[in-house]
Amino acid sequence: MIKIALIGSTGMLGIDVNAVFNGMGFLIKNFNSKNLDIADAKVVHEALCGFNPDYIINCAAYTDVDGAETEKEKANAVNNIGVQNLADAALILGAKIIHLSTDYVFDGTKRSPYLEEDAPNPINEYGLSKLNGERALRKSGASHIILRTSWLYGKNGKNFVNTILKLADNRKKVEVVADQFGCPTYTKDVAYAIFKIITKDNFKNEVYHLTNFGQTSWYEFAVEIVSVFKRVNCEILPVTSDKFLRPAKRPTYGVLDNSKIKGDYDIELRPWKDAVKKYCNDIGYFIA
Ligand SMILES: NC(=O)c1ccc[n+]([C@@H]2O[C@H](COP(=O)([O-])OP(=O)(O)OC[C@H]3O[C@@H](n4cnc5c(N)ncnc54)[C@H](OP(=O)(O)O)[C@@H]3O)[C@@H](O)[C@H]2O)c1
């Protein structure tokens, strides 16, 4: 039986990854910050050598983009050192790692979808820590795939869809930035793609971009959310990002070109608007 160590099993993506593999004939062991601090090399070595996985799926990360500006060391410990520790253990065990990364490794100055070979240039501490994690994994010698995704939402985490729904339930008008562009991505779709990569058993040491298809702005995304979830009494108003100054800069443009993963694995995620409808179907019109 194929053994999978799922790191970050309690996170928004990790929970959906667990659900996709559950009952499909894999032996999954779940790890999160309560039972394994990936920043601690010794603990990682012991935990993974004790389980001896075939695959390590790393959904763990420090994901507080604004918090990373002041908690640089914490972000680096999880997003860089933690990845290095997993890679070191994987190399010893001969395990393959599937690691999640982000469009925030780019500076957002391009105006056409980013390719895997485009030069990264993060503009915030979170992006820098994730890029350093990618580099540590690339250099480690461990067999790996890096999946860069963007604007994730799913049932089990803090995310933009749920935020807009809560605001729409309490306000008549909500202002949303209209000058940042990217691609919203449903965690379930990413989880199925990871399942497909593992079951295809055609592992390549590569970086791939993986998002739902298409592109939009946060404003248009919010308009779609209130429409699909039928929050008809709330008006979404476009504003420029200088109206919402935040501790961390965000890339203006973070659209990722997905053709490489389509070519190598025949993976093409559905259009982002279809994914929002699917999410609505999955969770119902109301969120807790
Ligand atoms: N969210 C997005 O919009 C987005 C966009 C692009 C890429 N990504 C990437 O996608 C991946 C999944 O993101 P997500 O939003 O699902 O993350 P999340 O909901 O914030 O979950 C993070 C997970 O990491 C675990 N974790 C944190 N520190 C840890 C440590 N020191 N040791 C072990 N586990 C630790 C957490 O465990 P506890 O629950 O125990 O704290 C949790 O299970 C990450 O690599 C992220 O960088 C996310």
CSV table of N, CA and C in Angstrom, one decimal, residues 185-269:
chain,number,residue,atom,x,y,z
A,185,THR,N,-8.8,29.9,-6.8
A,185,THR,CA,-8.6,28.5,-7.0
A,185,THR,C,-9.3,27.7,-5.8
A,186,TYR,N,-10.1,26.7,-6.1
A,186,TYR,CA,-10.8,25.9,-5.2
A,186,TYR,C,-9.9,24.8,-4.6
A,187,THR,N,-9.8,24.7,-3.3
A,187,THR,CA,-8.9,23.7,-2.7
A,187,THR,C,-9.2,22.3,-3.2
A,188,LYS,N,-10.5,22.0,-3.4
A,188,LYS,CA,-10.8,20.6,-3.8
A,188,LYS,C,-10.2,20.3,-5.1
A,189,ASP,N,-10.2,21.3,-6.0
A,189,ASP,CA,-9.6,21.0,-7.4
A,189,ASP,C,-8.1,20.8,-7.3
A,190,VAL,N,-7.4,21.5,-6.4
A,190,VAL,CA,-6.0,21.3,-6.2
A,190,VAL,C,-5.8,19.9,-5.6
A,191,ALA,N,-6.6,19.5,-4.7
A,191,ALA,CA,-6.5,18.2,-4.0
A,191,ALA,C,-6.7,17.1,-5.0
A,192,TYR,N,-7.6,17.2,-6.0
A,192,TYR,CA,-7.8,16.2,-7.0
A,192,TYR,C,-6.6,16.1,-7.9
A,193,ALA,N,-6.0,17.3,-8.2
A,193,ALA,CA,-4.8,17.3,-9.1
A,193,ALA,C,-3.7,16.6,-8.4
A,194,ILE,N,-3.5,16.7,-7.1
A,194,ILE,CA,-2.5,16.0,-6.4
A,194,ILE,C,-2.7,14.5,-6.4
A,195,PHE,N,-4.0,14.1,-6.3
A,195,PHE,CA,-4.3,12.7,-6.4
A,195,PHE,C,-4.0,12.2,-7.8
A,196,LYS,N,-4.3,13.0,-8.8
A,196,LYS,CA,-4.0,12.5,-10.2
A,196,LYS,C,-2.4,12.4,-10.4
A,197,ILE,N,-1.7,13.3,-9.8
A,197,ILE,CA,-0.2,13.2,-10.0
A,197,ILE,C,0.3,11.9,-9.4
A,198,ILE,N,-0.2,11.6,-8.2
A,198,ILE,CA,0.3,10.4,-7.5
A,198,ILE,C,-0.1,9.2,-8.2
A,199,THR,N,-1.4,9.1,-8.6
A,199,THR,CA,-1.9,7.9,-9.2
A,199,THR,C,-1.3,7.7,-10.6
A,200,LYS,N,-0.9,8.8,-11.2
A,200,LYS,CA,-0.3,8.6,-12.6
A,200,LYS,C,1.1,8.0,-12.5
A,201,ASP,N,1.7,8.2,-11.4
A,201,ASP,CA,3.1,7.6,-11.2
A,201,ASP,C,4.1,7.9,-12.3
A,202,ASN,N,4.1,9.2,-12.6
A,202,ASN,CA,5.0,9.6,-13.7
A,202,ASN,C,5.7,10.9,-13.1
A,203,PHE,N,6.4,10.6,-12.0
A,203,PHE,CA,6.9,11.8,-11.2
A,203,PHE,C,8.1,12.5,-11.8
A,204,LYS,N,8.0,13.8,-12.0
A,204,LYS,CA,9.1,14.5,-12.6
A,204,LYS,C,9.5,15.6,-11.6
A,205,ASN,N,10.8,15.8,-11.5
A,205,ASN,CA,11.3,16.9,-10.6
A,205,ASN,C,11.0,18.2,-11.3
A,206,GLU,N,9.9,18.8,-11.1
A,206,GLU,CA,9.5,20.0,-11.8
A,206,GLU,C,8.7,21.0,-10.9
A,207,VAL,N,8.7,22.2,-11.4
A,207,VAL,CA,7.8,23.2,-10.8
A,207,VAL,C,6.6,23.4,-11.7
A,208,TYR,N,5.4,23.4,-11.2
A,208,TYR,CA,4.2,23.6,-12.0
A,208,TYR,C,3.3,24.7,-11.5
A,209,HIS,N,2.6,25.4,-12.4
A,209,HIS,CA,1.6,26.3,-12.0
A,209,HIS,C,0.2,25.6,-12.0
A,210,LEU,N,-0.6,25.8,-11.0
A,210,LEU,CA,-1.8,25.0,-10.9
A,210,LEU,C,-2.9,25.9,-10.3
A,211,THR,N,-3.8,26.4,-11.1
A,211,THR,CA,-4.9,27.3,-10.6
A,211,THR,C,-6.1,26.9,-11.4
A,212,ASN,N,-7.3,27.3,-10.9
A,212,ASN,CA,-8.5,27.2,-11.8
A,212,ASN,C,-8.2,28.1,-13.0
A,213,PHE,N,-8.9,27.8,-14.1
A,213,PHE,CA,-8.6,28.5,-15.4
A,213,PHE,C,-9.2,29.9,-15.4
A,214,GLY,N,-8.4,30.8,-16.1
A,214,GLY,CA,-8.9,32.1,-16.3
A,214,GLY,C,-8.3,33.1,-15.3
A,215,GLN,N,-8.8,34.3,-15.4
A,215,GLN,CA,-8.2,35.4,-14.5
A,215,GLN,C,-9.3,36.4,-14.2
A,216,THR,N,-9.1,37.1,-13.1
A,216,THR,CA,-10.1,38.1,-12.6
A,216,THR,C,-9.5,39.1,-11.7
A,217,SER,N,-10.2,40.0,-11.2
A,217,SER,CA,-9.8,40.9,-10.1
A,217,SER,C,-10.5,40.5,-8.9
A,218,TRP,N,-10.0,41.0,-7.7
A,218,TRP,CA,-10.8,40.7,-6.5
A,218,TRP,C,-12.2,41.3,-6.6
A,219,TYR,N,-12.4,42.4,-7.2
A,219,TYR,CA,-13.7,43.1,-7.4
A,219,TYR,C,-14.6,42.1,-8.1
A,220,GLU,N,-14.1,41.7,-9.3
A,220,GLU,CA,-15.0,40.8,-10.2
A,220,GLU,C,-15.3,39.5,-9.4
A,221,PHE,N,-14.3,39.0,-8.7
A,221,PHE,CA,-14.5,37.8,-7.9
A,221,PHE,C,-15.6,38.0,-6.9
A,222,ALA,N,-15.6,39.1,-6.2
A,222,ALA,CA,-16.6,39.4,-5.2
A,222,ALA,C,-18.0,39.5,-5.8
A,223,VAL,N,-18.0,40.2,-7.0
A,223,VAL,CA,-19.3,40.3,-7.7
A,223,VAL,C,-19.9,38.9,-8.1
A,224,GLU,N,-19.0,38.0,-8.5
A,224,GLU,CA,-19.4,36.6,-8.8
A,224,GLU,C,-19.9,35.9,-7.6
A,225,ILE,N,-19.2,36.1,-6.5
A,225,ILE,CA,-19.6,35.4,-5.2
A,225,ILE,C,-21.0,35.9,-4.8
A,226,VAL,N,-21.3,37.2,-4.7
A,226,VAL,CA,-22.6,37.6,-4.3
A,226,VAL,C,-23.7,37.1,-5.3
A,227,SER,N,-23.3,37.0,-6.5
A,227,SER,CA,-24.3,36.5,-7.5
A,227,SER,C,-24.6,35.1,-7.3
A,228,VAL,N,-23.5,34.2,-7.3
A,228,VAL,CA,-23.7,32.8,-7.1
A,228,VAL,C,-24.4,32.4,-5.8
A,229,PHE,N,-24.0,33.1,-4.7
A,229,PHE,CA,-24.5,32.8,-3.4
A,229,PHE,C,-25.8,33.7,-3.1
A,230,LYS,N,-26.3,34.4,-4.1
A,230,LYS,CA,-27.5,35.1,-4.1
A,230,LYS,C,-27.6,36.1,-2.9
A,231,ARG,N,-26.5,36.9,-2.8
A,231,ARG,CA,-26.6,38.0,-1.8
A,231,ARG,C,-27.0,39.2,-2.5
A,232,VAL,N,-28.3,39.2,-3.0
A,232,VAL,CA,-28.7,40.3,-3.9
A,232,VAL,C,-28.8,41.7,-3.3
A,233,ASN,N,-28.9,41.7,-2.0
A,233,ASN,CA,-29.1,43.0,-1.3
A,233,ASN,C,-27.8,43.7,-1.1
A,234,CYS,N,-26.7,43.1,-1.4
A,234,CYS,CA,-25.4,43.7,-1.2
A,234,CYS,C,-24.7,44.2,-2.5
A,235,GLU,N,-24.3,45.5,-2.5
A,235,GLU,CA,-23.7,46.0,-3.7
A,235,GLU,C,-22.1,46.0,-3.5
A,236,ILE,N,-21.4,45.5,-4.5
A,236,ILE,CA,-20.0,45.4,-4.5
A,236,ILE,C,-19.5,46.6,-5.3
A,237,LEU,N,-18.6,47.4,-4.6
A,237,LEU,CA,-18.1,48.6,-5.3
A,237,LEU,C,-16.6,48.5,-5.5
A,238,PRO,N,-16.2,48.8,-6.8
A,238,PRO,CA,-14.7,48.7,-7.1
A,238,PRO,C,-14.0,49.9,-6.5
A,239,VAL,N,-12.8,49.6,-5.9
A,239,VAL,CA,-11.9,50.7,-5.4
A,239,VAL,C,-10.5,50.3,-5.8
A,240,THR,N,-9.6,51.3,-5.7
A,240,THR,CA,-8.2,51.0,-6.0
A,240,THR,C,-7.5,50.6,-4.7
A,241,SER,N,-6.4,49.8,-4.8
A,241,SER,CA,-5.8,49.2,-3.7
A,241,SER,C,-5.2,50.2,-2.7
A,242,ASP,N,-4.9,51.5,-3.2
A,242,ASP,CA,-4.4,52.5,-2.2
A,242,ASP,C,-5.4,52.8,-1.1
A,243,LYS,N,-6.7,52.4,-1.3
A,243,LYS,CA,-7.7,52.6,-0.3
A,243,LYS,C,-7.6,51.6,0.8
A,244,PHE,N,-6.9,50.5,0.6
A,244,PHE,CA,-6.8,49.4,1.6
A,244,PHE,C,-5.3,49.2,1.9
A,245,LEU,N,-4.6,50.1,2.5
A,245,LEU,CA,-3.2,49.9,2.7
A,245,LEU,C,-3.0,48.8,3.8
A,246,ARG,N,-2.1,47.8,3.4
A,246,ARG,CA,-1.9,46.7,4.3
A,246,ARG,C,-0.4,46.6,4.6
A,247,PRO,N,0.0,45.9,5.7
A,247,PRO,CA,1.4,45.8,6.0
A,247,PRO,C,2.2,45.2,4.9
A,248,ALA,N,1.7,44.2,4.2
A,248,ALA,CA,2.5,43.5,3.1
A,248,ALA,C,2.0,44.0,1.7
A,249,LYS,N,2.9,44.3,0.8
A,249,LYS,CA,2.5,44.7,-0.6
A,249,LYS,C,2.0,43.4,-1.2
A,250,ARG,N,1.0,43.6,-2.1
A,250,ARG,CA,0.5,42.4,-2.9
A,250,ARG,C,0.9,42.7,-4.4
A,251,PRO,N,1.3,41.6,-5.1
A,251,PRO,CA,1.6,41.7,-6.5
A,251,PRO,C,0.3,42.2,-7.2
A,252,THR,N,0.4,43.1,-8.2
A,252,THR,CA,-0.7,43.7,-8.9
A,252,THR,C,-1.3,42.6,-9.9
A,253,TYR,N,-0.4,41.7,-10.3
A,253,TYR,CA,-0.8,40.7,-11.3
A,253,TYR,C,-0.1,39.4,-11.0
A,254,GLY,N,-1.0,38.4,-10.7
A,254,GLY,CA,-0.4,37.1,-10.3
A,254,GLY,C,-1.0,35.9,-11.1
A,255,VAL,N,-1.4,36.2,-12.3
A,255,VAL,CA,-2.0,35.1,-13.1
A,255,VAL,C,-0.9,34.1,-13.5
A,256,LEU,N,-1.2,32.8,-13.3
A,256,LEU,CA,-0.2,31.7,-13.6
A,256,LEU,C,-0.6,30.9,-14.8
A,257,ASP,N,0.3,30.7,-15.7
A,257,ASP,CA,0.0,29.9,-16.9
A,257,ASP,C,0.1,28.4,-16.5
A,258,ASN,N,-1.0,27.7,-16.9
A,258,ASN,CA,-1.1,26.3,-16.4
A,258,ASN,C,-0.7,25.3,-17.5
A,259,SER,N,-0.1,25.7,-18.7
A,259,SER,CA,0.0,24.8,-19.8
A,259,SER,C,1.0,23.6,-19.5
A,260,LYS,N,2.0,23.9,-18.6
A,260,LYS,CA,3.0,22.9,-18.4
A,260,LYS,C,2.4,21.6,-17.7
A,261,ILE,N,1.5,21.8,-16.7
A,261,ILE,CA,0.9,20.7,-16.0
A,261,ILE,C,-0.1,20.0,-16.9
A,262,LYS,N,-0.7,20.8,-17.8
A,262,LYS,CA,-1.6,20.1,-18.8
A,262,LYS,C,-0.8,19.2,-19.7
A,263,GLY,N,0.3,19.7,-20.1
A,263,GLY,CA,1.2,18.8,-21.0
A,263,GLY,C,1.7,17.6,-20.3
A,264,ASP,N,2.2,17.7,-19.1
A,264,ASP,CA,2.9,16.6,-18.5
A,264,ASP,C,1.9,15.7,-17.8
A,265,TYR,N,0.8,16.2,-17.2
A,265,TYR,CA,-0.1,15.3,-16.4
A,265,TYR,C,-1.5,15.3,-16.9
A,266,ASP,N,-1.8,16.1,-18.0
A,266,ASP,CA,-3.2,16.2,-18.5
A,266,ASP,C,-4.1,16.7,-17.4
A,267,ILE,N,-3.6,17.7,-16.6
A,267,ILE,CA,-4.4,18.3,-15.6
A,267,ILE,C,-4.7,19.7,-16.0
A,268,GLU,N,-6.0,20.0,-16.0
A,268,GLU,CA,-6.5,21.3,-16.4
A,268,GLU,C,-7.7,21.6,-15.5
A,269,LEU,N,-7.5,22.5,-14.5
A,269,LEU,CA,-8.6,22.8,-13.6
A,269,LEU,C,-9.8,23.6,-14.3
